[in-house]
PDB file of C-alpha atoms in Angstrom:
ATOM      1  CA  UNK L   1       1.767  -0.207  -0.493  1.00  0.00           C
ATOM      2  CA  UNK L   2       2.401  -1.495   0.302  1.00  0.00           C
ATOM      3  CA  UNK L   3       3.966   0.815  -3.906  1.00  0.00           C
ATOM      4  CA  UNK L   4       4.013   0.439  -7.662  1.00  0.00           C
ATOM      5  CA  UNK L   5       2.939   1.528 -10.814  1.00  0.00           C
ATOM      6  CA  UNK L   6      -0.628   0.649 -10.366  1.00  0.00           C
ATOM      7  CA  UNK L   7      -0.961   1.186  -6.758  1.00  0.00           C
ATOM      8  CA  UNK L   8       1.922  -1.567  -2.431  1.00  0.00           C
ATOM      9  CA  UNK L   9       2.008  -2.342  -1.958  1.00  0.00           C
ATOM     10  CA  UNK L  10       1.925  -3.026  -1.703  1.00  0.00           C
ATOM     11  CA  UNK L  11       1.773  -2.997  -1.496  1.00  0.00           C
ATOM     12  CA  UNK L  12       0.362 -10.861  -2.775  1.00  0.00           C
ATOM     13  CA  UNK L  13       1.355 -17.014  -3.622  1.00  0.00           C
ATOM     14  CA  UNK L  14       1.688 -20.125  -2.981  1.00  0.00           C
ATOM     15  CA  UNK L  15       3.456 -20.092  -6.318  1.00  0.00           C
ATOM     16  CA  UNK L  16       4.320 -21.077  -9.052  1.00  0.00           C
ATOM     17  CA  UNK L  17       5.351 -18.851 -10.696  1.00  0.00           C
ATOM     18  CA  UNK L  18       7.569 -17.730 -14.153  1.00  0.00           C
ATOM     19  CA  UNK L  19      11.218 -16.413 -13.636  1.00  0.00           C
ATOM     20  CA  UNK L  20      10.404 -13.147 -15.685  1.00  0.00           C
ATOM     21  CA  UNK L  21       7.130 -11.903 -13.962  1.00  0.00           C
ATOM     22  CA  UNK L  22       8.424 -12.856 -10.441  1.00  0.00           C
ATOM     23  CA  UNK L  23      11.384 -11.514 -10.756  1.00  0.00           C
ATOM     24  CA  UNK L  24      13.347  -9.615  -8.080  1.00  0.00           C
ATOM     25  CA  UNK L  25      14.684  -5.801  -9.590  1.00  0.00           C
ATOM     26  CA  UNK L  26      16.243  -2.978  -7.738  1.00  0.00           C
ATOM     27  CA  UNK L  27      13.073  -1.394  -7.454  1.00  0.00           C
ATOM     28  CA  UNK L  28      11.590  -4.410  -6.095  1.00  0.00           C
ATOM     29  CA  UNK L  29      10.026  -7.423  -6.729  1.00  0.00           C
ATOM     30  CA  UNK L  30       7.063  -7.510  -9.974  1.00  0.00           C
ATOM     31  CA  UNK L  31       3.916  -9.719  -8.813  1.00  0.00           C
ATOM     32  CA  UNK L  32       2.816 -12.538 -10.850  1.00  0.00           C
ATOM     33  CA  UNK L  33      -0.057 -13.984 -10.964  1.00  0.00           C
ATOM     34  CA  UNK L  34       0.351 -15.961  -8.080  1.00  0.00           C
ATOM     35  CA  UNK L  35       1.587 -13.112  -5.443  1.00  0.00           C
ATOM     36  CA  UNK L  36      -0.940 -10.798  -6.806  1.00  0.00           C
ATOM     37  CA  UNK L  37      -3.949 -13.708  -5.421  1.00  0.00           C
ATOM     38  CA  UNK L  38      -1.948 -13.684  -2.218  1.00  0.00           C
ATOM     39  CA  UNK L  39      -2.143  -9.887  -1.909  1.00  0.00           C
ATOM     40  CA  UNK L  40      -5.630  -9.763  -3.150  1.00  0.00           C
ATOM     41  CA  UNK L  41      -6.425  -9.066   0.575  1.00  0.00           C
ATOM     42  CA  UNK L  42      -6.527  -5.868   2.422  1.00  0.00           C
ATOM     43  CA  UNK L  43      -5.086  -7.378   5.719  1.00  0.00           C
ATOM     44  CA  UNK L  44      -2.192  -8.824   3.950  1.00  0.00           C
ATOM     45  CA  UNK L  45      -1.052  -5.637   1.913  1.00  0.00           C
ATOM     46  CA  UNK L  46      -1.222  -3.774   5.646  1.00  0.00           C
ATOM     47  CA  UNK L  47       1.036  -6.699   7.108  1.00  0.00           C
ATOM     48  CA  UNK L  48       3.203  -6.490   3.944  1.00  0.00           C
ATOM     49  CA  UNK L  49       3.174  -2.699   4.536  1.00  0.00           C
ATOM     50  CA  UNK L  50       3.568  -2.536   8.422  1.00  0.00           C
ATOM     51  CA  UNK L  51       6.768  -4.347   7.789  1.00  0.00           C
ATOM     52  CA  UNK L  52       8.502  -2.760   5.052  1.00  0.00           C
ATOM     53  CA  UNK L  53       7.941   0.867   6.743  1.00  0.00           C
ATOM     54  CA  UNK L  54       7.944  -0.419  10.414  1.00  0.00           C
ATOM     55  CA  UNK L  55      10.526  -3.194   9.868  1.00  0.00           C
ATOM     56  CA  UNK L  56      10.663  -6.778  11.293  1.00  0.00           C
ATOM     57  CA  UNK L  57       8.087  -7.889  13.593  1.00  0.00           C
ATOM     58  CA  UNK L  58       6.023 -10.895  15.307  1.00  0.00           C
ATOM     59  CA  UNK L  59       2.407 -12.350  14.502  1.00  0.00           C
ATOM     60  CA  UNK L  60       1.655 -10.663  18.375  1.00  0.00           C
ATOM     61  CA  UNK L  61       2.813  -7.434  17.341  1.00  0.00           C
ATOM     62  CA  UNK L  62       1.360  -7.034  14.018  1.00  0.00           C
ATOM     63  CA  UNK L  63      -1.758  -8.269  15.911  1.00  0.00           C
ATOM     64  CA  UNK L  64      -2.279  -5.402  18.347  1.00  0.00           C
ATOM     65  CA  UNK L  65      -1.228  -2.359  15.881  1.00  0.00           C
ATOM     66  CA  UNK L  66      -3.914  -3.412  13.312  1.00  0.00           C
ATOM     67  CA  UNK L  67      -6.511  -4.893  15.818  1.00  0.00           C
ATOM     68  CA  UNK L  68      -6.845  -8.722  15.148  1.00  0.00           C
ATOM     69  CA  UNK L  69      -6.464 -11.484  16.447  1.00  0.00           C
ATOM     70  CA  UNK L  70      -2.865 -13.077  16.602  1.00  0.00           C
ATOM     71  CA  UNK L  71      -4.341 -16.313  15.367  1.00  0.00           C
ATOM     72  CA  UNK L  72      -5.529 -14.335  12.169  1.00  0.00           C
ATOM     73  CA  UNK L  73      -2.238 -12.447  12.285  1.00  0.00           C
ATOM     74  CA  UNK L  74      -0.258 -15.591  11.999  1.00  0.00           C
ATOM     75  CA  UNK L  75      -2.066 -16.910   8.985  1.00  0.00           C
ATOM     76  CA  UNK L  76      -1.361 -14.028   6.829  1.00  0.00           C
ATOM     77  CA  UNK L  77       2.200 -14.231   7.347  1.00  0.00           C
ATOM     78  CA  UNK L  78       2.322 -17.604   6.682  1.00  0.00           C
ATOM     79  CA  UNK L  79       0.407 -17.169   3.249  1.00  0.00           C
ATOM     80  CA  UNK L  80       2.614 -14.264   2.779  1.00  0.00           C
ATOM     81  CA  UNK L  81       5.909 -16.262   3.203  1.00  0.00           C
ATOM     82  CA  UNK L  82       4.923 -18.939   1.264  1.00  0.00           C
ATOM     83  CA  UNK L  83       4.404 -16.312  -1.588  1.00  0.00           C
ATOM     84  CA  UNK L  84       8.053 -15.081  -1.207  1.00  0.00           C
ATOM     85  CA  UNK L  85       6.849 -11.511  -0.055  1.00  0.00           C
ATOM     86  CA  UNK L  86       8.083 -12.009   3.319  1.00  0.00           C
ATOM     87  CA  UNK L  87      10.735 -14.296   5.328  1.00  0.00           C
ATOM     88  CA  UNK L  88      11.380 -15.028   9.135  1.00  0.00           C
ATOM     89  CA  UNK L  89      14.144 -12.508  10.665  1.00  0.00           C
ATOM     90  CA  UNK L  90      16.263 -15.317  12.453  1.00  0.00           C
ATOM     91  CA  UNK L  91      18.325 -12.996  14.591  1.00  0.00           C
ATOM     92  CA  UNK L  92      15.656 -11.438  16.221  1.00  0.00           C
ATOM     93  CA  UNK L  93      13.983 -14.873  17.249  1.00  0.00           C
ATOM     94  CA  UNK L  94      14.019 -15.868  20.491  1.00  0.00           C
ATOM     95  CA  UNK L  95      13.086 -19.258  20.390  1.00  0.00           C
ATOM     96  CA  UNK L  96       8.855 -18.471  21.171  1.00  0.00           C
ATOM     97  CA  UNK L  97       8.521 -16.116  18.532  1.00  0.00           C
ATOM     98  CA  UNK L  98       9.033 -16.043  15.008  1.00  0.00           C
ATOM     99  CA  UNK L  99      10.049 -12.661  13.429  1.00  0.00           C
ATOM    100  CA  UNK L 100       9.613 -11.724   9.960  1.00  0.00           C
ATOM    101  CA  UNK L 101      10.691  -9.150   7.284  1.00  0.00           C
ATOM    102  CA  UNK L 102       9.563  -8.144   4.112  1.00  0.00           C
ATOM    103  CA  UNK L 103      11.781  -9.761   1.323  1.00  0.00           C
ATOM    104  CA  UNK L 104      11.208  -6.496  -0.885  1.00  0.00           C
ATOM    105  CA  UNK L 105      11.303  -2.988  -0.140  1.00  0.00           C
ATOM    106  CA  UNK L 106       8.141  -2.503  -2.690  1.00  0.00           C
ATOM    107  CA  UNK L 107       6.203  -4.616  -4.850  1.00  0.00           C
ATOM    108  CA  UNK L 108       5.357  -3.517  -8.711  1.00  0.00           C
ATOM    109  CA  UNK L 109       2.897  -4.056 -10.787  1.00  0.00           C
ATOM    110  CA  UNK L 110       1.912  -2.340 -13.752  1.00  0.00           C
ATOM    111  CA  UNK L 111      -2.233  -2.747 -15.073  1.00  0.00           C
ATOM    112  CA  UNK L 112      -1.078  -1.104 -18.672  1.00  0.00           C
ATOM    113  CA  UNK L 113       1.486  -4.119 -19.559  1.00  0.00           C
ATOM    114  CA  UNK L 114       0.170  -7.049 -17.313  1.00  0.00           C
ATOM    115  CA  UNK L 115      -1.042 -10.420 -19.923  1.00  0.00           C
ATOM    116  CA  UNK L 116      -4.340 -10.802 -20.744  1.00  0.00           C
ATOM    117  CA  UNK L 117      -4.575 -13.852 -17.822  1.00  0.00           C
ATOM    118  CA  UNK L 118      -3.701 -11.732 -15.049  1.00  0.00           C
ATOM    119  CA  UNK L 119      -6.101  -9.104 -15.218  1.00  0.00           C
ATOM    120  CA  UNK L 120      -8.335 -10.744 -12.881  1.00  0.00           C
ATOM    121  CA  UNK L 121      -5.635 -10.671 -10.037  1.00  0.00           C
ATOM    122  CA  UNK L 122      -4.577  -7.333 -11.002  1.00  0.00           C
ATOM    123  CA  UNK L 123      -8.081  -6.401 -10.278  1.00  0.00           C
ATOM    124  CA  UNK L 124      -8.245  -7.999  -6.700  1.00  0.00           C
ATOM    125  CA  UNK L 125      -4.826  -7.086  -6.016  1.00  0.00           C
ATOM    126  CA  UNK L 126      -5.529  -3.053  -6.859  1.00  0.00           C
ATOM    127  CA  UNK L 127      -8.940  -3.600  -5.185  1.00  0.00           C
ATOM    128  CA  UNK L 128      -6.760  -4.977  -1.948  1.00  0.00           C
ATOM    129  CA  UNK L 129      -4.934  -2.169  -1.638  1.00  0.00           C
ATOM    130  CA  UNK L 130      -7.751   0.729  -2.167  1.00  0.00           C
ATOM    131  CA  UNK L 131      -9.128  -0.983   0.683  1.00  0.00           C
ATOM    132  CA  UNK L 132      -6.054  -0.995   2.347  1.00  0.00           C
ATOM    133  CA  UNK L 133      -5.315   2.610   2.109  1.00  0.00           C
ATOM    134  CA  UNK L 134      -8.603   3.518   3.823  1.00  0.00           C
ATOM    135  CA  UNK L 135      -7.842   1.611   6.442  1.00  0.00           C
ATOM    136  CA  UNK L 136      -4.526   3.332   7.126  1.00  0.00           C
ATOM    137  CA  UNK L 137      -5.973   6.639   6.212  1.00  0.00           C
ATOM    138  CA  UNK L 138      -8.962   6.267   8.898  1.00  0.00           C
ATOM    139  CA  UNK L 139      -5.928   5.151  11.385  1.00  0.00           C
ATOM    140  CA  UNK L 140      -4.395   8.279  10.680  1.00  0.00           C
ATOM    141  CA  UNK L 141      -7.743  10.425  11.077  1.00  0.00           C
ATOM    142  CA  UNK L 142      -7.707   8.976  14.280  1.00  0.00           C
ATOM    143  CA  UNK L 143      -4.416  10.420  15.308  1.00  0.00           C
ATOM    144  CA  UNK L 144      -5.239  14.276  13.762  1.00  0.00           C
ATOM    145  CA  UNK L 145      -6.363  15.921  16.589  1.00  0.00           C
ATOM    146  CA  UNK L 146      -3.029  14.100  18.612  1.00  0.00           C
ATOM    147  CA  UNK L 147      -0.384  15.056  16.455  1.00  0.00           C
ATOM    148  CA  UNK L 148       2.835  17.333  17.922  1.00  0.00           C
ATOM    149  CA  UNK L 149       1.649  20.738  15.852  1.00  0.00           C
ATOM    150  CA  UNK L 150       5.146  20.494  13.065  1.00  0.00           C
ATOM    151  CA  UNK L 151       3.540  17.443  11.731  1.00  0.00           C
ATOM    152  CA  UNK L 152      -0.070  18.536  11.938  1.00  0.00           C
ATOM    153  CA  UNK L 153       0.918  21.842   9.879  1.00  0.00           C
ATOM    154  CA  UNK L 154       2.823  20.094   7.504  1.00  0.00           C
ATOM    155  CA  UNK L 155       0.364  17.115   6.555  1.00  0.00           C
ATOM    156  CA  UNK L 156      -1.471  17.648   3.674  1.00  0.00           C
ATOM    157  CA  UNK L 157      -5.282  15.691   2.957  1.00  0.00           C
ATOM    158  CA  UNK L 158      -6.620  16.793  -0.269  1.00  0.00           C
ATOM    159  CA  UNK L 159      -9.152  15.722  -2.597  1.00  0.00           C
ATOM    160  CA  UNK L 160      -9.218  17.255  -6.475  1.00  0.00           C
ATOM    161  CA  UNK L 161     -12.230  16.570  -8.527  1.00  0.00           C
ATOM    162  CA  UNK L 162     -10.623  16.310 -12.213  1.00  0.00           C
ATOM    163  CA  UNK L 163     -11.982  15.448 -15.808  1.00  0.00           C
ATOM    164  CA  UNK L 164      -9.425  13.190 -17.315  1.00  0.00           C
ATOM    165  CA  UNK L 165      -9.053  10.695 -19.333  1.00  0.00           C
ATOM    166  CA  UNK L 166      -7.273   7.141 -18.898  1.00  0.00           C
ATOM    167  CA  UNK L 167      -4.544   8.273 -20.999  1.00  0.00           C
ATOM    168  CA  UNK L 168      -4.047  11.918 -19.006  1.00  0.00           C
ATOM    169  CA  UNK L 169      -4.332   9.754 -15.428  1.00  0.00           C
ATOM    170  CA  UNK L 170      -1.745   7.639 -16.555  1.00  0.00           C
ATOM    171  CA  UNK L 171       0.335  10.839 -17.569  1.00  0.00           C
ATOM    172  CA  UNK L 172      -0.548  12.340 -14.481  1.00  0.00           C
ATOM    173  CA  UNK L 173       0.623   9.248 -12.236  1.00  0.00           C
ATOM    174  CA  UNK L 174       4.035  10.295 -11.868  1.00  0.00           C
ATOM    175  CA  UNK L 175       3.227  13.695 -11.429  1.00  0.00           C
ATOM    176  CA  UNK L 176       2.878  15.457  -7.897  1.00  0.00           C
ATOM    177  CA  UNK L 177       1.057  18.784  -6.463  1.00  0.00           C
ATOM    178  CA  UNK L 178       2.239  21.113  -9.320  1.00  0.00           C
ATOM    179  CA  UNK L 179       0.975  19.679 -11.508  1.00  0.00           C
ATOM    180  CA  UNK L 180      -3.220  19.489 -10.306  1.00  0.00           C
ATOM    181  CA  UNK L 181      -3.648  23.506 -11.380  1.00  0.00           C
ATOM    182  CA  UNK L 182      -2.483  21.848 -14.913  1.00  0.00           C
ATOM    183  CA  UNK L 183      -4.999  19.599 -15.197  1.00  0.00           C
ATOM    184  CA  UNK L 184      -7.821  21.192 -13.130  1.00  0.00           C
ATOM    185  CA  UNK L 185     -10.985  22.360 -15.463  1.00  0.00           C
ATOM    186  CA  UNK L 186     -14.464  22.122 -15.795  1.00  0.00           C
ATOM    187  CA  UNK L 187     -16.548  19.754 -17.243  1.00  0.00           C
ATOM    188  CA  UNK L 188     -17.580  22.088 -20.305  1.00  0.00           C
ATOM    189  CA  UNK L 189     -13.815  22.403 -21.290  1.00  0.00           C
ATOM    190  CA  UNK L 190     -12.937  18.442 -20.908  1.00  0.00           C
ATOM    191  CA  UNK L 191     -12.023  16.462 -23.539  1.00  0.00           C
ATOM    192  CA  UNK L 192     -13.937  14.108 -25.578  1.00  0.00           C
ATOM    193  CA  UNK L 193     -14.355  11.005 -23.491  1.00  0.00           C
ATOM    194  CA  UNK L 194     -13.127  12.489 -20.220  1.00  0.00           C
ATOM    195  CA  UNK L 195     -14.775  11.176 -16.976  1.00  0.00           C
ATOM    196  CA  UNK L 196     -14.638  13.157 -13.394  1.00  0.00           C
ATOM    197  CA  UNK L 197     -11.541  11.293 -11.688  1.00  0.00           C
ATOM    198  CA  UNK L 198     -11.131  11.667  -7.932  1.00  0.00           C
ATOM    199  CA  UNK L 199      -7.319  12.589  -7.239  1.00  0.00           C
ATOM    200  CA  UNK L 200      -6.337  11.942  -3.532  1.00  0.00           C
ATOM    201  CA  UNK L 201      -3.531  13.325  -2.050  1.00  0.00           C
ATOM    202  CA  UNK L 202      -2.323  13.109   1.397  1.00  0.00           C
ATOM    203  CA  UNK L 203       0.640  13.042   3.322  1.00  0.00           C
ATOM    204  CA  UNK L 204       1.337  12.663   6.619  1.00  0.00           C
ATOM    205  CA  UNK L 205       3.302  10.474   9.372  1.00  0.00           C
ATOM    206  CA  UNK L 206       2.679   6.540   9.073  1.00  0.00           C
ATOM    207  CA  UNK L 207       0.431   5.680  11.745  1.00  0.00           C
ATOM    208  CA  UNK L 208       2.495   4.950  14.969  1.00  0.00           C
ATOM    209  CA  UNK L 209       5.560   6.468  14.276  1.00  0.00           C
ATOM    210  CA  UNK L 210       5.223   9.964  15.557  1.00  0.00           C
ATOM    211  CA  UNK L 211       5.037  10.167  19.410  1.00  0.00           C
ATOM    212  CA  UNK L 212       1.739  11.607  19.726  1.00  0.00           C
ATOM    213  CA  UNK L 213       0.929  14.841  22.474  1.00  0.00           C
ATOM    214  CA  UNK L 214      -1.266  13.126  24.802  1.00  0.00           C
ATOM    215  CA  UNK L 215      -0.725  16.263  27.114  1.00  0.00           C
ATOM    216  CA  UNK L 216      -4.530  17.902  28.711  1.00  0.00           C
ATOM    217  CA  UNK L 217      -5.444  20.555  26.885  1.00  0.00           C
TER     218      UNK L 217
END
């Protein structure tokens, strides 16, 4: 988130898949077709997510931090393995449970160079992981009004109303906070062809990570 050129994370095959689009970089792995149909799910890019920022884990565990069922847990990681996003953590088995890992620190995936035949996927996939992201963003609403007061001064949840066009987004993708004054104007002085483009920026802990003050106030 699941993280990558488009959006990873995802942050998703049974597969069959070619050697060049599937292959494994230093950056990560690139989705093909197939992986991006098995990430074309918003439960599976937070699984895939949970465990590359959270680290290896169990179909139980992953089952109470995102509220479902372990049975339902279970058969994403299954589809998720059998994609080659994700394989079992053997050394921290103990015979009952099966741990797993991600196989990839982040997946990539790029909408301006994908062929014509995965555009589909691409769509589901980047769909997937919108709806991912609200999930973990209304987690970490949830945990505002709990946070130890460093990391509640130094989160950040913004939301810039720009006129852009695709070509300036793209520009823009790589670019951080500086760089909104740049690009903020009105609609009178926008380009030809520009469209209002919602920019979202937030940062704060991942969900679960941060002891929380549960002290009485």
């Amino acid at each position: 988130m699941p993280s990558s050129p488009a959006p990873p994370d995802d942050s998703a095959p049974e597969s069959t898949e070619s050697s060049e689009s599937a292959e494994s970089t230093e950056s990560g792995v690139r989705l093909d077709t197939a992986r991006l149909r098995v990430l074309a799910h918003p439960l599976r890019v937070n699984v895939l997510t949970l465990l590359r920022q959270r680290g290896p884990s169990t179909a139980t565990r992953i089952a109470e931090q995102l509220g479902i069922k372990p049975a339902a847990a279970s058969y994403h990681l299954r589809r998720l393995a059998a994609g080659g996003l994700i394989e079992e953590a053997p050394d921290r088995g103990t015979g009952r449970e099966r741990w797993w890992k991600s196989a990839h620190h982040q997946s990539i995936h790029d909408p301006a160079t994908e062929p014509p035949e995965q555009r589909e996927a691409g769509r589901a996939y980047a769909q997937a992981v919108a709806l991912a992201s609200v999930d973990r963003l209304h987690q970490a609403a949830q945990e505002v009004p709990l946070l130890p007061a460093e990391w509640y001064e130094a989160g950040v949840y913004a939301d810039f109303a720009l006129w852009l066009t695709p070509e300036a987004v793209d520009r823009m993708r790589a670019e951080i906070f500086d760089v909104v004054a740049r690009y903020r104007h009105s609609e009178a002085e926008a380009p030809p062809g520009a469209s209002p483009v919602s920019l979202q920026v937030q940062a704060f802990p991942v969900p679960g990570t941060v002891d929380l003050d549960t002290g009485d106030r």
